[in-house]
mmCIF file of C-alpha atoms in Angstrom:
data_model
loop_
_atom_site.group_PDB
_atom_site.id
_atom_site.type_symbol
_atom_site.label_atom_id
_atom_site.label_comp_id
_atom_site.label_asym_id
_atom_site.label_seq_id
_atom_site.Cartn_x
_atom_site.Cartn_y
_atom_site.Cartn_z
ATOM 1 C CA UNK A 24 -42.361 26.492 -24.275
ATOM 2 C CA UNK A 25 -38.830 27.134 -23.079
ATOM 3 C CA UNK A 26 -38.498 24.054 -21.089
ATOM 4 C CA UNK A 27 -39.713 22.033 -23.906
ATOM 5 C CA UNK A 28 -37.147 22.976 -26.117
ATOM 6 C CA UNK A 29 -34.747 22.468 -23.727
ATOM 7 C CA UNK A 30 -36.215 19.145 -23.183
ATOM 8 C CA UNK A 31 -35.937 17.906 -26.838
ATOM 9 C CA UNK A 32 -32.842 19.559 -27.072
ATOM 10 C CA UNK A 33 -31.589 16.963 -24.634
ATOM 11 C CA UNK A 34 -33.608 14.155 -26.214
ATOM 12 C CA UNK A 35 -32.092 15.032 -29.238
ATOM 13 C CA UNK A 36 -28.490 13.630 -27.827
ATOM 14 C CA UNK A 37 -29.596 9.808 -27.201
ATOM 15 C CA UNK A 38 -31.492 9.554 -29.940
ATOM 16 C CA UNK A 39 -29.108 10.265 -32.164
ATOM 17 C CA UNK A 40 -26.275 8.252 -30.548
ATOM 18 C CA UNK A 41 -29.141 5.057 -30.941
ATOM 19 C CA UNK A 42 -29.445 5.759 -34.970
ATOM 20 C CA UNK A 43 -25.569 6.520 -35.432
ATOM 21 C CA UNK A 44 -24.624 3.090 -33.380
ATOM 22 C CA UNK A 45 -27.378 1.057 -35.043
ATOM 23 C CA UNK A 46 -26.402 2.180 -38.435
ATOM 24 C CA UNK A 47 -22.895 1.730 -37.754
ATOM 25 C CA UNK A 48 -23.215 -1.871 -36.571
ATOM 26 C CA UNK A 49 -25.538 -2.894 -39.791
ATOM 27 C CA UNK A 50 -22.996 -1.469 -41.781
ATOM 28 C CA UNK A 51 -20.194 -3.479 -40.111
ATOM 29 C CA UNK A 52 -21.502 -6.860 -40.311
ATOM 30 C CA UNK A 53 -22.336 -6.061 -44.511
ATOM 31 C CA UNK A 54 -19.914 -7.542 -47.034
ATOM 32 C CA UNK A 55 -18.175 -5.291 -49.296
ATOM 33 C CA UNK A 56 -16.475 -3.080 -47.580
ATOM 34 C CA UNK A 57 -13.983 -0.587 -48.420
ATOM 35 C CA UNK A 58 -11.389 -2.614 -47.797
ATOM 36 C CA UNK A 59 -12.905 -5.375 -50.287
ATOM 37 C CA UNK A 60 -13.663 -2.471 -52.721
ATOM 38 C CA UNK A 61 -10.102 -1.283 -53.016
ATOM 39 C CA UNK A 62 -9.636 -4.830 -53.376
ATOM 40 C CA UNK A 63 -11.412 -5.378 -56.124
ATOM 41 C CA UNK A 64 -10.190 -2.326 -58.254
ATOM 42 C CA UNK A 65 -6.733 -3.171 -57.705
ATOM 43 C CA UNK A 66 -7.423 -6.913 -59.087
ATOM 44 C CA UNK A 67 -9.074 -5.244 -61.767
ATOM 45 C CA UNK A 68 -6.606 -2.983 -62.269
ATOM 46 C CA UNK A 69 -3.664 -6.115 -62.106
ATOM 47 C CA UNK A 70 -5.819 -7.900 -64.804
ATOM 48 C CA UNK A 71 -6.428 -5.439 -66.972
ATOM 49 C CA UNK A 72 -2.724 -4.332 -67.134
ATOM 50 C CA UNK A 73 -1.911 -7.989 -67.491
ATOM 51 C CA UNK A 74 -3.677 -8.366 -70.482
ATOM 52 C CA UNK A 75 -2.315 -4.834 -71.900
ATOM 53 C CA UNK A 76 1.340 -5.733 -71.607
ATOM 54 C CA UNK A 77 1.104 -9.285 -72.637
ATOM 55 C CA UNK A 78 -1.680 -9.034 -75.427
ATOM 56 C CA UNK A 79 -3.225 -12.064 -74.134
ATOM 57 C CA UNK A 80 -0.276 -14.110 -73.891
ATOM 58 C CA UNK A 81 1.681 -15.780 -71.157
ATOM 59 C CA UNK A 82 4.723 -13.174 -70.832
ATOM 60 C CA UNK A 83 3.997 -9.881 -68.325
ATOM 61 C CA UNK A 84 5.274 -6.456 -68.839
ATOM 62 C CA UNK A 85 7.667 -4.917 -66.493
ATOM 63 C CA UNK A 86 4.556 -3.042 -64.954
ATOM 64 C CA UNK A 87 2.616 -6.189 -64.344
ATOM 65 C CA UNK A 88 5.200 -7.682 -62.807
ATOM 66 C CA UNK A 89 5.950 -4.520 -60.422
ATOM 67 C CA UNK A 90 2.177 -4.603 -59.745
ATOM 68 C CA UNK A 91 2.044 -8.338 -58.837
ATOM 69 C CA UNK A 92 5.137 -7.930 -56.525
ATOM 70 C CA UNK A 93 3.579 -5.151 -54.544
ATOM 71 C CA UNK A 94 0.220 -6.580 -54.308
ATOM 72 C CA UNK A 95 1.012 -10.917 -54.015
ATOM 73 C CA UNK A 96 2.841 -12.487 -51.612
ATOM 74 C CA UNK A 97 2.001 -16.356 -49.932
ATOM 75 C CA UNK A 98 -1.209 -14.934 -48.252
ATOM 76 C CA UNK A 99 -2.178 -14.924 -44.428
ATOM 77 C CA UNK A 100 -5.052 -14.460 -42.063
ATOM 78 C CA UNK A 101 -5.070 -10.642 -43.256
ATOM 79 C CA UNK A 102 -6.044 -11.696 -46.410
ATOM 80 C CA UNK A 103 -8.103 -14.467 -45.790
ATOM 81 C CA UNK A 104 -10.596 -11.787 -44.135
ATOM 82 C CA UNK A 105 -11.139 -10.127 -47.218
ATOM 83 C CA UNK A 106 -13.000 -12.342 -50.392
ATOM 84 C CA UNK A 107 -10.975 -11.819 -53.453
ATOM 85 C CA UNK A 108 -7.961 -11.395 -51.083
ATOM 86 C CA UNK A 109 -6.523 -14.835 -51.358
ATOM 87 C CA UNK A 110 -2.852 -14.634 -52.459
ATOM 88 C CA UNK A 111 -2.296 -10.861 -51.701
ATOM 89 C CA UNK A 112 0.259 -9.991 -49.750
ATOM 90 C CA UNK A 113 -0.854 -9.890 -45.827
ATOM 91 C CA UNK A 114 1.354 -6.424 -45.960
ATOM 92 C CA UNK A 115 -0.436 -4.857 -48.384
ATOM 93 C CA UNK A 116 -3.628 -6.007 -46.393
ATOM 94 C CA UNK A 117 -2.638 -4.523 -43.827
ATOM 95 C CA UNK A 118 -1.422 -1.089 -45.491
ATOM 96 C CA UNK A 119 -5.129 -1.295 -46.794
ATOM 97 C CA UNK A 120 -6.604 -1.419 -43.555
ATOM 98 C CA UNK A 121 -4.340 1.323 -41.879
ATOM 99 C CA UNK A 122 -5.690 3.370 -44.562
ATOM 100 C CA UNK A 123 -9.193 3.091 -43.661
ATOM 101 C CA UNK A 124 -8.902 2.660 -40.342
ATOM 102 C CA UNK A 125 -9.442 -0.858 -39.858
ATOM 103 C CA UNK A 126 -6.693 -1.333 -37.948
ATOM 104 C CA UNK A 127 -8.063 -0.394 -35.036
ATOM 105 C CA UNK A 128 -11.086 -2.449 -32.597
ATOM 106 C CA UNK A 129 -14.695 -1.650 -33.490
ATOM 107 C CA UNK A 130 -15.369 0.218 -30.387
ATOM 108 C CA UNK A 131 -12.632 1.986 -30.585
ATOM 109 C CA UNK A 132 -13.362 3.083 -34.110
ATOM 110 C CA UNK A 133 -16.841 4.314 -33.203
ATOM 111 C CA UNK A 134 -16.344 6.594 -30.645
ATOM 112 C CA UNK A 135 -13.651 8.104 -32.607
ATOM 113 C CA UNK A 136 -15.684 8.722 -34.857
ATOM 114 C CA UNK A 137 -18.587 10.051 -32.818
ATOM 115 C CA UNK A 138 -15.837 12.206 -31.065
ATOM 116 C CA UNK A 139 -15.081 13.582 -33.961
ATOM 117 C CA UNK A 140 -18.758 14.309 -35.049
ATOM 118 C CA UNK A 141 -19.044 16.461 -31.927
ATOM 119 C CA UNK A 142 -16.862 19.087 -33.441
ATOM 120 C CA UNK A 143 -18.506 18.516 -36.799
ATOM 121 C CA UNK A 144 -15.087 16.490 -38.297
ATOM 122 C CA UNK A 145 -16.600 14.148 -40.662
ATOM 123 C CA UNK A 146 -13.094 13.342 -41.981
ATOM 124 C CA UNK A 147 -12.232 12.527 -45.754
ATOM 125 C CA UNK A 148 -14.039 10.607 -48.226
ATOM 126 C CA UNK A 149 -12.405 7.189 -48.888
ATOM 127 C CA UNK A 150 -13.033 7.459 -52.892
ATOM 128 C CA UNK A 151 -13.343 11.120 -53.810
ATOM 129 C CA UNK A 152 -10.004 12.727 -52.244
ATOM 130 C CA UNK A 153 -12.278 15.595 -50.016
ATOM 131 C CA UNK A 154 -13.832 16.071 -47.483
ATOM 132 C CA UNK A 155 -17.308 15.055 -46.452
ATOM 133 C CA UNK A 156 -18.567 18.943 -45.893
ATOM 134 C CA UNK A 157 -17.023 19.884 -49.230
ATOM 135 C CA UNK A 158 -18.710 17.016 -50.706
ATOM 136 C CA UNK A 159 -22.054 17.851 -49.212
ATOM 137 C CA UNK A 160 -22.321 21.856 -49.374
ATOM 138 C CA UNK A 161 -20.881 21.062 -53.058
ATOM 139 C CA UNK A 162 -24.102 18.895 -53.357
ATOM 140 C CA UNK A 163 -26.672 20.966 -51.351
ATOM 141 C CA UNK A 164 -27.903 23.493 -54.083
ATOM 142 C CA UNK A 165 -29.261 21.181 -55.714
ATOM 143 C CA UNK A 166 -31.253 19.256 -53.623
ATOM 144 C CA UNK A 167 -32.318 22.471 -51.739
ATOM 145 C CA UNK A 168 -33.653 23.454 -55.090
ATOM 146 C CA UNK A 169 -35.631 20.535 -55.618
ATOM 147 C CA UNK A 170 -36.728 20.131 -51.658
ATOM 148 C CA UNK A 171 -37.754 23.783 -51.475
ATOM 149 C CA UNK A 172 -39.272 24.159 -54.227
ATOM 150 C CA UNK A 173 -41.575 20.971 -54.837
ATOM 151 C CA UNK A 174 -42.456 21.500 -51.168
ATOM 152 C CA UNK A 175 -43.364 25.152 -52.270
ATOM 153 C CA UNK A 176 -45.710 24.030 -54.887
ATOM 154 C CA UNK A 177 -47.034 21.029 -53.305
ATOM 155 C CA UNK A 178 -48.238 23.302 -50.660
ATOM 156 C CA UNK A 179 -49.677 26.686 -52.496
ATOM 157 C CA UNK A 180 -51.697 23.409 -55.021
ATOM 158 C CA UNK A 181 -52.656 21.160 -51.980
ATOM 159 C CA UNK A 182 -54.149 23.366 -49.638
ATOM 160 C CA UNK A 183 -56.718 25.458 -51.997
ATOM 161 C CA UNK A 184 -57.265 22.535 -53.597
ATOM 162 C CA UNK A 185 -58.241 20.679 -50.506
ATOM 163 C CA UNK A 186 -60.134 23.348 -48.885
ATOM 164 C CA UNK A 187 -62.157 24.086 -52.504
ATOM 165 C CA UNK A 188 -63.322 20.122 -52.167
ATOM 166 C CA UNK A 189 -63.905 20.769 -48.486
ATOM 167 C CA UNK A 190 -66.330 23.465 -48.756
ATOM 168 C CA UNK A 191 -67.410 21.669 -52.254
ATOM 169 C CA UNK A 192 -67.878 18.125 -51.246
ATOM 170 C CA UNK A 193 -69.823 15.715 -53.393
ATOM 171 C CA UNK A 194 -70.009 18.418 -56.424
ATOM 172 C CA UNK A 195 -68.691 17.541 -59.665
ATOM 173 C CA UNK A 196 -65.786 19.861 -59.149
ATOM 174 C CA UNK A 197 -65.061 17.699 -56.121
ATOM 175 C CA UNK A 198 -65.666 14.366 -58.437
ATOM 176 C CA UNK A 199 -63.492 15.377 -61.123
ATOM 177 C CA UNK A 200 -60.807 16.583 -59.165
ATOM 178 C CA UNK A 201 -60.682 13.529 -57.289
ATOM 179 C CA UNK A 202 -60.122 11.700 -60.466
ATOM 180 C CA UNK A 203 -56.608 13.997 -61.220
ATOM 181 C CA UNK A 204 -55.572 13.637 -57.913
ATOM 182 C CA UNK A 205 -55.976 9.697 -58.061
ATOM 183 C CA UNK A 206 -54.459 9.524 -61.302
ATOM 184 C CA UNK A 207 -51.440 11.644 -59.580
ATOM 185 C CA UNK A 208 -51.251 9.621 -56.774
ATOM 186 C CA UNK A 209 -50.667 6.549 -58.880
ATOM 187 C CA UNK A 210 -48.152 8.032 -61.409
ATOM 188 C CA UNK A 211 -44.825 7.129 -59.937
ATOM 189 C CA UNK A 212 -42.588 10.403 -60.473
ATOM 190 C CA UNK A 213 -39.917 8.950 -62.260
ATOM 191 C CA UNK A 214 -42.312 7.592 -64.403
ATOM 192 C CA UNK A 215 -43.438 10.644 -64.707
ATOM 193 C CA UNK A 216 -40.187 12.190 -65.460
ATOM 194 C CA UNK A 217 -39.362 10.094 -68.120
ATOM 195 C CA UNK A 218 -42.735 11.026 -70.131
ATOM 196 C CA UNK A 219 -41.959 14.539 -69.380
ATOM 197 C CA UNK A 220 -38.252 14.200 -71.149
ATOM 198 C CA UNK A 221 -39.885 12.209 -73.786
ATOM 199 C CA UNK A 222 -42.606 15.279 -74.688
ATOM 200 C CA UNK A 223 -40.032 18.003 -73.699
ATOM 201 C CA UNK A 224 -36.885 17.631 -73.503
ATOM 202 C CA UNK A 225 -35.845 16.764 -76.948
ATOM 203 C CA UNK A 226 -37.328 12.873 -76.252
ATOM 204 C CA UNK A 227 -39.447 13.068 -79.565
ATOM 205 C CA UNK A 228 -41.925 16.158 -79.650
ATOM 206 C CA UNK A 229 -40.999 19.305 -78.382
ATOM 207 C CA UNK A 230 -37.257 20.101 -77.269
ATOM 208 C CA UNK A 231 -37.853 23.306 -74.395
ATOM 209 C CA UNK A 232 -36.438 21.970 -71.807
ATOM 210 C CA UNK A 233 -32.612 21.147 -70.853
ATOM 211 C CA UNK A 234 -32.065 17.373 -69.921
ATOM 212 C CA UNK A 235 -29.122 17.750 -67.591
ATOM 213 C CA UNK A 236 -27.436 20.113 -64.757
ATOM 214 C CA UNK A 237 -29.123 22.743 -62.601
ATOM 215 C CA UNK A 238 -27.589 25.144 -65.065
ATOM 216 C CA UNK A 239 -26.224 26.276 -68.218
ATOM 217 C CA UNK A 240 -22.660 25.873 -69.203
ATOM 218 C CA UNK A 241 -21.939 29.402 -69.460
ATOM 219 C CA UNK A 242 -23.979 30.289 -66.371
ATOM 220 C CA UNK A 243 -21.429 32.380 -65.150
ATOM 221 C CA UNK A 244 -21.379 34.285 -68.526
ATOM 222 C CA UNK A 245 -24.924 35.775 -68.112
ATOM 223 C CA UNK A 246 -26.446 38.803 -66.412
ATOM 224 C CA UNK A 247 -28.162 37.999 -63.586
ATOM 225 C CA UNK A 248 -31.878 38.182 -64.921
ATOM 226 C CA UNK A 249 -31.042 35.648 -67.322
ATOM 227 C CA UNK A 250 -29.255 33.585 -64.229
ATOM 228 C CA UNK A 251 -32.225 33.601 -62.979
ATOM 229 C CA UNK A 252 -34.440 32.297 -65.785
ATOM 230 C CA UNK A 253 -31.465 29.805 -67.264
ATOM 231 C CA UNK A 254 -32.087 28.134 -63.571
ATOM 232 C CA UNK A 255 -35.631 28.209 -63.544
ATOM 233 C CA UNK A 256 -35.705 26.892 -66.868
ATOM 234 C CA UNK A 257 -33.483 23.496 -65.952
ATOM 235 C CA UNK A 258 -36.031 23.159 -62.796
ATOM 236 C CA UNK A 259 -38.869 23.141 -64.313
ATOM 237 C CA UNK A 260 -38.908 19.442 -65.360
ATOM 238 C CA UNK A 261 -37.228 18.007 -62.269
ATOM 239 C CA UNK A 262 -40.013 19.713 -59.825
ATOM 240 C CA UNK A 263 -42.679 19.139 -61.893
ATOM 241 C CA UNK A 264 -41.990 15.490 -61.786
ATOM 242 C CA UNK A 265 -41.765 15.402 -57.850
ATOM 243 C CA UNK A 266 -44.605 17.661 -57.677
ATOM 244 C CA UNK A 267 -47.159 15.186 -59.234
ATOM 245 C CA UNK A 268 -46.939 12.501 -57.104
ATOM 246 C CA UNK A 269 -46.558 14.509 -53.889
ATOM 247 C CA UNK A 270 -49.725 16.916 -53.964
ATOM 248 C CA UNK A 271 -52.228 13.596 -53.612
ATOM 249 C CA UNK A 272 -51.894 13.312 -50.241
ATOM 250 C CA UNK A 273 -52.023 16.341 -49.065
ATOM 251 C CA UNK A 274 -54.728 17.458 -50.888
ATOM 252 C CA UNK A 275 -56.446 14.817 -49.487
ATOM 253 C CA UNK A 276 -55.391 15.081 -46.025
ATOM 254 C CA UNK A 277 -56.625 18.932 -46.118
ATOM 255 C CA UNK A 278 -59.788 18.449 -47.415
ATOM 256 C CA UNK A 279 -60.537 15.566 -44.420
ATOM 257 C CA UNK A 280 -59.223 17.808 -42.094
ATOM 258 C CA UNK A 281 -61.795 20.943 -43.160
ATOM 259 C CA UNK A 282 -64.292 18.531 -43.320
ATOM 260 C CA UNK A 283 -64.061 17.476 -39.657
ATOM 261 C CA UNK A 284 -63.597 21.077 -38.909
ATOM 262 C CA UNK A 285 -66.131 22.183 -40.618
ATOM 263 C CA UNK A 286 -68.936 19.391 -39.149
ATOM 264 C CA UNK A 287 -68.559 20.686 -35.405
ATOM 265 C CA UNK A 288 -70.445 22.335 -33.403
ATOM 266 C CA UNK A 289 -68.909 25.495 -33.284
ATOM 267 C CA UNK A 290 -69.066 25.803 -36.989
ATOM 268 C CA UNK A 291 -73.235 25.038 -36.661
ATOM 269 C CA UNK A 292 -72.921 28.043 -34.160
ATOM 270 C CA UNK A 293 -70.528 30.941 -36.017
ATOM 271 C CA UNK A 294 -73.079 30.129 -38.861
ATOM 272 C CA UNK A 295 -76.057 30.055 -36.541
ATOM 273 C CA UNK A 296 -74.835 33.920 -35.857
ATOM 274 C CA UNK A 297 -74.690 35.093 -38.806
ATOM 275 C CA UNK A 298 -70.949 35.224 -39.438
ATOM 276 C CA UNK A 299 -69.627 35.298 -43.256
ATOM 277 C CA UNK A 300 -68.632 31.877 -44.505
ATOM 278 C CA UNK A 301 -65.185 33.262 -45.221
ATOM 279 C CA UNK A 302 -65.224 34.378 -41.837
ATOM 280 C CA UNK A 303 -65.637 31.004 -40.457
ATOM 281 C CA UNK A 304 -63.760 29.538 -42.913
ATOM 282 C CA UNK A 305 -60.747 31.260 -42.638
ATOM 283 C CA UNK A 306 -60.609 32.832 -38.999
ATOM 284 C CA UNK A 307 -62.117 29.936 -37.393
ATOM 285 C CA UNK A 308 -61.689 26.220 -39.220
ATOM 286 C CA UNK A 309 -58.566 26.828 -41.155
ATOM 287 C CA UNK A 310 -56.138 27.461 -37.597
ATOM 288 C CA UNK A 311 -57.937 24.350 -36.038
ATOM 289 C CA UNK A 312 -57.721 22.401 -39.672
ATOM 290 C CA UNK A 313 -54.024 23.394 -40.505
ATOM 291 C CA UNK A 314 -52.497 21.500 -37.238
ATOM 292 C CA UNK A 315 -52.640 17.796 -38.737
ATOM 293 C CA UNK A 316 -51.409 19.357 -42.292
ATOM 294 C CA UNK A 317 -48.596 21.739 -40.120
ATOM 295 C CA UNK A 318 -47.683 18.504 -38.312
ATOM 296 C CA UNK A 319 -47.011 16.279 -41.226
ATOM 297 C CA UNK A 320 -44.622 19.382 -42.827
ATOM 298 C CA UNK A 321 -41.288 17.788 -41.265
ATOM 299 C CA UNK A 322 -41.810 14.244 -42.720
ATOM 300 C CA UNK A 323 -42.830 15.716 -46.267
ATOM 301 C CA UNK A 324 -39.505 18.049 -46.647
ATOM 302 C CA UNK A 325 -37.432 15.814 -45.224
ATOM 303 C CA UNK A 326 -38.328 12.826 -47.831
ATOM 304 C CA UNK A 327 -38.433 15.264 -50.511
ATOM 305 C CA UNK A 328 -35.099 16.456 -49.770
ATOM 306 C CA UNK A 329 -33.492 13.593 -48.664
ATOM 307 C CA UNK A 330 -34.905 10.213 -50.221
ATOM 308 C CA UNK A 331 -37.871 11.626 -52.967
ATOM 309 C CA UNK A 332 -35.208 13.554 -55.171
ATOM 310 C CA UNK A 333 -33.061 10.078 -55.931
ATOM 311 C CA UNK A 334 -34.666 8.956 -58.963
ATOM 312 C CA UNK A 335 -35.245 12.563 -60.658
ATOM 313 C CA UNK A 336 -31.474 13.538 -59.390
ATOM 314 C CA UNK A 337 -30.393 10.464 -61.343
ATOM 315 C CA UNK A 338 -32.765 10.997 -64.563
ATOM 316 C CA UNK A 339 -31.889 14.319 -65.088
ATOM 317 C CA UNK A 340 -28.629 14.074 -64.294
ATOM 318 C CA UNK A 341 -28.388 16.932 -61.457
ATOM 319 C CA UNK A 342 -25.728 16.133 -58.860
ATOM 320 C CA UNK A 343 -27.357 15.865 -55.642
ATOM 321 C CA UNK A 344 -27.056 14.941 -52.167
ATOM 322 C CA UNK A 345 -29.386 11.715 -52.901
ATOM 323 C CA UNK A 346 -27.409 10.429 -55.859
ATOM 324 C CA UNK A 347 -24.215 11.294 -53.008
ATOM 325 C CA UNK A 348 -25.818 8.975 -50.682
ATOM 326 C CA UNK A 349 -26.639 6.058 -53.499
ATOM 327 C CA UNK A 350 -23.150 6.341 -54.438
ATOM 328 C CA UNK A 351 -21.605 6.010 -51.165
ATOM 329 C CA UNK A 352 -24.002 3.238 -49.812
ATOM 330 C CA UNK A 353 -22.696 1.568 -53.172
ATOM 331 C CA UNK A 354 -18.951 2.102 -52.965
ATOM 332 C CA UNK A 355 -19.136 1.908 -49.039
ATOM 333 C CA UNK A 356 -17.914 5.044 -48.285
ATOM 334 C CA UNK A 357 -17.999 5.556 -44.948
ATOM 335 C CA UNK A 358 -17.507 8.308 -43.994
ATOM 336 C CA UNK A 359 -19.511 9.758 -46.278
ATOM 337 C CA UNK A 360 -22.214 8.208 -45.007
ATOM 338 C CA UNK A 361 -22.213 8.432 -41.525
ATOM 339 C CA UNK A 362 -21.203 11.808 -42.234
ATOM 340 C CA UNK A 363 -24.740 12.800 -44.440
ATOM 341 C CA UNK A 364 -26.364 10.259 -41.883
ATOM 342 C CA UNK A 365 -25.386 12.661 -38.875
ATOM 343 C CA UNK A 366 -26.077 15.783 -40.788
ATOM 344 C CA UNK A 367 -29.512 14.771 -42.320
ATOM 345 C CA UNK A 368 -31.047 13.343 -38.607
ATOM 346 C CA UNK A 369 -29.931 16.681 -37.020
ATOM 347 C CA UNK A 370 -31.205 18.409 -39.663
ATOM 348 C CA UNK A 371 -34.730 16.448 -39.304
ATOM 349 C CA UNK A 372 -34.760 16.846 -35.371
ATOM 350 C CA UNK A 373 -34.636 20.695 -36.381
ATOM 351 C CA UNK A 374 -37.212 20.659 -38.450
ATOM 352 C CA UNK A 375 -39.015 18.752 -36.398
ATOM 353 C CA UNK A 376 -38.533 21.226 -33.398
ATOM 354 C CA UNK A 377 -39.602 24.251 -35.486
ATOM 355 C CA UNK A 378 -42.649 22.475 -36.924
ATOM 356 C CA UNK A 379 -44.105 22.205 -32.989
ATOM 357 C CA UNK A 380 -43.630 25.585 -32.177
ATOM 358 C CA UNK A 381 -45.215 26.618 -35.283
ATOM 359 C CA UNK A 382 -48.106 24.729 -34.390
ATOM 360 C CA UNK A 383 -47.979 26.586 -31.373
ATOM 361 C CA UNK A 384 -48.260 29.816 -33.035
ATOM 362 C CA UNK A 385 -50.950 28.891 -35.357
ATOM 363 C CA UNK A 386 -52.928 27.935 -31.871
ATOM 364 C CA UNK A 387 -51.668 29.433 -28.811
ATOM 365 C CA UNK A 388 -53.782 26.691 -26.858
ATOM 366 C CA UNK A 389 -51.515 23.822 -27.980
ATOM 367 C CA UNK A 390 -49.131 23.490 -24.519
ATOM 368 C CA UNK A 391 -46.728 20.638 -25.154
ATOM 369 C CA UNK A 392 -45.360 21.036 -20.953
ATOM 370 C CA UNK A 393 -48.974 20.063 -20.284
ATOM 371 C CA UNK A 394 -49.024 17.441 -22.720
ATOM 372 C CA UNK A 395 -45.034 16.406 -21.332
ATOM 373 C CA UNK A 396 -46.225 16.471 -17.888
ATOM 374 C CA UNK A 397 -49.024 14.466 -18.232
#
């Protein structure tokens, strides 16, 4: 087992130089970049304050007129780069550039960059005035809270669930229980969200539930039992709505798996002998059943934390590190980006790495150097 850590340990170092440098180079070649953003704020900024000073008229304000002398000047290739740029001054382009680091060749600027990453720098976002890790440990609680505990709950619904239609197949509890899960399968969650607000949170029913933040204003004000329930109580709705649409498949998956389990031979023989059907149930199918569910675990945490909790983050207006992503992807803020990008992939390799030697505890026959070597 040692040597295969070791060995995706040092898998774990091209693979994430391919993602970083493919993700780098689809971000270079998209328009809008932060260059063009600034851009576009400062126009904004000119034309707004030209139609402030002058009321609408043809006569500037002393301001305008400062602004238009630091920003216009008769143009250049440094401008012509850029769309909206035409008629800046190729200075100011320039200045621009410096300040994100455009100044510099595109090789040069990645391996800066993934220098910097080595020793966990992830620099300063372009927008926000802090730093990437400030910006994502600020963000973390919240989509922790939503990862961890939808994943909770998926799990302790999913697998009793599955194994009760396992054992239960064709019965009407396994017929009508097929029905809810379908009908939660099909439910988008945000859709799902917004009828819970609606019935709720003050939407038109009932108001019991907060709509916004992962807690109360004066938080800080209560003892910690009622902490605890005042952030329990503004959960409640955002896991329940990424809860619905995530126990489906795994319920199903578990319920396949038992039933494969539970149609081999060995299973014909432990009941053959006499052994209790919890017996075989539980000391016997459920290690050999549990792999396939154990294996998917990564790939269901990591979309919950990373990509599920967008929508809900944004509905219920909790701050997240998927609304952080959105926002950067939209303002192009690189760093912020590559920076979550780099953090999120080793994150998943880790998670990855722990789910296989979990699997290896559940059944000490799994030998992944055998399976390597071969």
């Amino acid at each position: 087992m040692a040597a295969y850590i070791i060995r995706r340990l040092l898998l774990m170092v091209p693979t994430l130089f391919g993602i970083i440098l493919l993700n780098f180079l689809i971000v270079q070649i998209a328009p809008g970049g932060p260059v063009e953003q600034m851009i576009a704020k400062l126009q904004g900024m000119n034309v707004s304050a030209t139609e402030r000073f002058s009321g609408g008229g043809s006569d500037t304000g002393a301001a305008t007129q400062m602004m238009q002398q630091q920003m216009t000047g008769g143009g250049g290739s440094s401008a012509g780069k850029y769309r909206g740029a035409q008629g800046l001054d190729p200075e100011f382009i320039k200045s621009l550039e410096k300040q994100f680091g455009f100044d510099k060749p595109l090789g040069e600027r990645f391996f800066l960059m993934l220098g910097n990453y080595a020793r966990f720098d992830f620099g300063h976002s372009y927008f926000r005035d802090r730093s990437v890790v400030d910006l994502v440990l600020e963000k973390m609680p919240v989509s922790i809270s939503l990862g961890l505990w939808t994943t909770l709950l998926i799990y302790l619904i999913s697998i009793p669930l599955g194994i009760r239609k396992a054992v239960r197949d064709g019965s009407p509890f396994d017929v009508w229980t097929s029905g809810v899960i379908i009908a939660g399968y099909a439910i988008p969650g945000f859709l799902f969200a917004i009828f819970l607000i609606v019935v709720f949170a003050g939407g038109k029913y009932f108001d019991l539930f907060p709509l916004r933040g992962l807690v109360s204003d004066n938080w800080h004000d209560l003892s910690w039992p009622s902490r605890i329930l005042d952030y329990l109580w503004h959960m409640t709705l955002p896991v329940l709505s990424m809860v619905i649409g995530g126990f489906a498949g795994l319920t199903i998956l578990t319920k396949n798996s038992f039933l494969e389990e539970i149609n081999k031979q060995y299973v014909l023989t432990a009941r053959a002998k006499g052994l209790p059907e919890n017996t075989i149930l539980y000391g016997h199918v459920f290690r050999n059943a549990m792999l396939v569910v154990i294996a998917g675990f990564p790939a269901a945490l990591m979309g919950i934390f990373l990509t599920g909790s967008l929508l809900i983050e944004a509905i219920f207006s909790l701050d997240g590190l998927g609304l952080l992503g959105f926002e950067s992807v939209l303002s192009r803020d690189y760093p912020v980006m590559f920076g979550t990008l780099y953090i999120f992939t080793l994150l998943g390799f880790t998670i990855k790495l722990i789910s296989d030697m979990t699997m290896t505890w559940v059944d000490p026959r799994i030998d992944f150097n055998a399976q390597g070597a071969r």
